[in-house]
């Protein structure tokens, strides 16, 4: 069974998700936002081994805790990111614009692509490529659990900003329409910021995208 432990960390109050298969105790961190030692301590308390770091996108507030997690692990976790966000990753996640100079941690060595299945014990995460907020943004859908980790694509009542370098409102709207609004209405959306919501709730009441 998939277990999910959420955290809200760092200067942008970013949600990080520690996820694990309860049988194998293999775990991944989706967006190790900040304060990696906090996420690491929780994994250790539960006897989970962090084997993967999966990034919805490379903004600094979603990767700022990666170095602290990786520094404490041997073997190193495998880091996965869409190739379109590698430039942003190398630029420290754009933190300089906001006055943050982060250590981005180990280099991503696994490239996400549309339709890829990420395995964590018996759980399967489907990668959906959702550019718009950044050019390499991806979300991770777990059909068996009815949850989707959607980063900064869509939030409860809002959407990811499209005023930063590499962003596009047209792409963001298209990504939400084709990759989120095609999921079952009851699917839980676990976003990069703010509370969780569902596909049905956002289709009905999100003022930015309810007319898609
Ligand atoms: Zn972002
Ligand atoms: Zn964010």
Coordinates of C-alpha atoms and ligand atoms in Angstrom, one line a residue:
X1 CA 0.0 0.0 0.0
X2 CA 1.1 3.5 -0.8
X3 CA 1.7 5.7 2.3
X4 CA 2.0 9.5 2.0
X5 CA 3.5 11.9 4.5
X6 CA 3.1 15.6 3.6
X7 CA 5.3 18.4 4.8
X8 CA 5.1 22.2 4.3
X9 CA 8.5 23.6 4.4
X10 CA 10.7 26.6 3.5
X11 CA 10.3 30.3 2.6
X12 CA 7.6 29.6 0.0
X13 CA 5.7 27.2 2.2
X14 CA 6.2 24.4 -0.3
X15 CA 4.6 21.0 0.1
X16 CA 7.0 18.1 0.0
X17 CA 5.7 14.5 0.0
X18 CA 7.5 11.5 1.4
X19 CA 5.9 8.4 -0.2
X20 CA 6.6 4.8 0.5
X21 CA 5.4 1.3 -0.2
X22 CA 4.5 0.0 3.2
X23 CA 5.6 -3.6 2.4
X24 CA 9.1 -2.9 0.9
X25 CA 9.7 0.3 2.9
X26 CA 11.2 1.8 -0.3
X27 CA 10.5 5.5 -0.4
X28 CA 10.7 8.5 -2.6
X29 CA 10.5 12.2 -1.9
X30 CA 8.4 14.2 -4.3
X31 CA 9.8 17.8 -4.3
X32 CA 12.2 17.8 -1.3
X33 CA 11.3 21.4 -0.8
X34 CA 13.5 22.6 2.1
X35 CA 14.9 21.4 5.5
X36 CA 15.9 18.0 4.1
X37 CA 16.9 16.8 7.6
X38 CA 13.2 17.0 8.7
X39 CA 12.1 14.8 5.8
X40 CA 15.1 12.4 6.4
X41 CA 14.3 12.1 10.2
X42 CA 10.7 11.2 9.4
X43 CA 11.8 8.5 7.0
X44 CA 14.3 7.1 9.5
X45 CA 11.7 7.1 12.2
X46 CA 9.5 4.9 10.0
X47 CA 12.3 2.6 8.8
X48 CA 11.9 3.8 5.2
X49 CA 14.8 3.9 2.8
X50 CA 14.8 7.0 0.6
X51 CA 15.8 5.7 -2.9
X52 CA 14.4 8.4 -5.1
X53 CA 14.0 12.1 -5.4
X54 CA 11.3 13.0 -8.0
X55 CA 11.0 16.7 -9.0
X56 CA 7.8 18.0 -10.5
X57 CA 10.0 20.9 -11.6
X58 CA 13.3 22.5 -10.7
X59 CA 12.3 25.7 -8.9
X60 CA 14.5 26.3 -5.9
X61 CA 11.7 26.0 -3.3
X62 CA 10.9 22.4 -4.6
X63 CA 14.5 21.1 -4.5
X64 CA 16.1 23.1 -1.6
X65 CA 16.1 20.1 0.7
X66 CA 17.7 17.6 -1.7
X67 CA 21.3 18.2 -0.7
X68 CA 20.7 17.6 3.0
X69 CA 18.8 14.4 2.2
X70 CA 21.5 13.1 -0.2
X71 CA 24.4 14.0 2.1
X72 CA 23.0 11.5 4.7
X73 CA 22.4 8.6 2.3
X74 CA 24.6 5.9 0.9
X75 CA 23.8 4.8 -1.8
X76 CA 22.7 8.2 -3.0
X77 CA 19.0 8.5 -4.0
X78 CA 18.3 8.6 -7.8
X79 CA 17.2 12.0 -8.9
X80 CA 14.7 12.3 -11.7
X81 CA 13.6 15.5 -13.6
X82 CA 12.2 16.3 -17.0
X83 CA 15.1 17.3 -19.3
X84 CA 13.5 20.7 -20.2
X85 CA 14.1 21.7 -16.6
X86 CA 17.8 20.8 -16.4
X87 CA 18.9 24.4 -17.3
X88 CA 16.7 25.7 -14.5
X89 CA 18.2 23.1 -12.1
X90 CA 21.7 24.1 -13.0
X91 CA 20.8 27.7 -12.4
X92 CA 19.9 26.9 -8.8
X93 CA 16.2 26.7 -9.5
X94 CA 15.9 30.4 -10.2
X95 CA 16.5 31.2 -6.5
X96 CA 18.7 34.2 -7.3
X97 CA 15.7 36.1 -8.4
X98 CA 14.3 35.8 -4.9
X99 CA 17.6 36.1 -3.0
X100 CA 18.2 32.4 -2.3
X101 CA 21.4 30.6 -3.2
X102 CA 20.7 26.9 -2.7
X103 CA 22.8 23.7 -3.0
X104 CA 20.8 21.8 -5.6
X105 CA 22.2 18.4 -4.4
X106 CA 23.0 15.5 -6.7
X107 CA 22.6 15.9 -10.4
X108 CA 19.4 14.4 -12.0
X109 CA 20.3 11.3 -13.9
X110 CA 16.8 10.0 -14.8
X111 CA 14.8 11.9 -17.4
X112 CA 11.0 12.0 -17.1
X113 CA 8.8 11.5 -20.1
X114 CA 5.1 11.4 -20.8
X115 CA 3.6 8.0 -19.9
X116 CA 6.7 6.7 -18.0
X117 CA 5.8 4.5 -15.0
X118 CA 7.7 5.0 -11.8
X119 CA 7.8 2.0 -9.5
X120 CA 7.9 2.1 -5.7
X121 CA 7.3 -1.4 -4.4
X122 CA 3.9 -2.4 -5.7
X123 CA 2.8 1.2 -6.4
X124 CA 3.0 2.7 -9.9
X125 CA 3.2 6.4 -10.6
X126 CA 2.3 7.6 -14.1
X127 CA 4.4 10.6 -15.3
X128 CA 2.3 13.2 -17.1
X129 CA 4.2 16.0 -18.9
X130 CA 2.6 19.3 -18.0
X131 CA 4.6 22.3 -19.2
X132 CA 3.4 25.8 -18.5
X133 CA 4.6 26.8 -15.0
X134 CA 8.1 25.7 -16.2
X135 CA 8.9 24.1 -19.5
X136 CA 9.7 20.7 -17.9
X137 CA 7.0 20.5 -15.3
X138 CA 5.5 17.0 -14.7
X139 CA 2.9 15.5 -12.5
X140 CA 2.7 12.0 -11.0
X141 CA -0.6 10.1 -11.0
X142 CA -1.2 7.0 -8.9
X143 CA -4.4 5.3 -10.4
X144 CA -4.5 2.6 -7.7
X145 CA -4.6 5.2 -4.9
X146 CA -6.6 7.9 -6.7
X147 CA -4.1 10.6 -6.1
X148 CA -2.1 12.9 -8.3
X149 CA 0.9 14.9 -7.1
X150 CA 0.6 18.0 -9.2
X151 CA 3.3 20.4 -8.2
X152 CA 2.8 24.0 -9.2
X153 CA 0.4 23.1 -12.1
X154 CA -2.8 23.6 -10.2
X155 CA -3.8 24.5 -6.6
X156 CA -7.0 24.6 -4.7
X157 CA -8.7 27.6 -6.3
X158 CA -5.6 28.8 -8.2
X159 CA -3.0 27.8 -10.7
X160 CA 0.8 28.0 -11.0
X161 CA 2.3 31.4 -11.9
X162 CA 3.2 32.0 -15.5
X163 CA 5.2 35.2 -15.1
X164 CA 8.6 33.6 -14.5
X165 CA 11.2 32.7 -17.2
X166 CA 10.1 29.6 -19.3
X167 CA 6.5 29.9 -18.3
X168 CA 3.4 30.0 -20.6
X169 CA -0.2 30.6 -19.7
X170 CA -1.4 28.8 -22.9
X171 CA 0.7 25.7 -22.1
X172 CA -0.4 25.7 -18.5
X173 CA -4.1 25.8 -19.5
X174 CA -3.6 23.1 -22.1
X175 CA -1.7 20.9 -19.5
X176 CA -4.5 21.3 -17.0
X177 CA -7.2 20.5 -19.6
X178 CA -5.5 17.4 -21.1
X179 CA -3.6 16.0 -18.1
X180 CA -5.6 16.9 -15.0
X181 CA -9.2 17.4 -16.1
X182 CA -9.1 14.0 -17.9
X183 CA -8.6 12.2 -14.5
X184 CA -11.6 10.9 -12.6
X185 CA -13.4 13.7 -10.7
X186 CA -12.7 12.1 -7.3
X187 CA -8.9 12.1 -7.8
X188 CA -7.2 13.8 -4.9
X189 CA -4.8 16.6 -6.1
X190 CA -1.8 17.0 -3.8
X191 CA -0.3 20.3 -4.9
X192 CA 3.0 22.1 -4.4
X193 CA 1.4 24.8 -2.2
X194 CA -1.8 25.0 -0.2
X195 CA -4.4 22.4 0.8
X196 CA -5.4 19.3 -1.2
X197 CA -8.3 19.4 -3.5
X198 CA -10.0 17.1 -6.1
X199 CA -10.3 17.2 -9.9
X200 CA -14.1 17.6 -9.6
X201 CA -13.8 20.5 -7.2
X202 CA -11.4 22.4 -9.4
X203 CA -13.4 21.8 -12.6
X204 CA -16.4 23.2 -10.8
X205 CA -15.0 26.2 -8.9
X206 CA -11.4 27.1 -9.9
X207 CA -11.9 30.6 -11.4
X208 CA -8.8 30.4 -13.6
X209 CA -9.7 27.2 -15.4
X210 CA -13.3 26.4 -14.9
X211 CA -14.1 27.4 -18.5
X212 CA -11.6 25.0 -20.1
Ligands
LIG1 ZN1 7.4 26.5 -9.1
LIG2 ZN1 6.4 26.2 -5.9

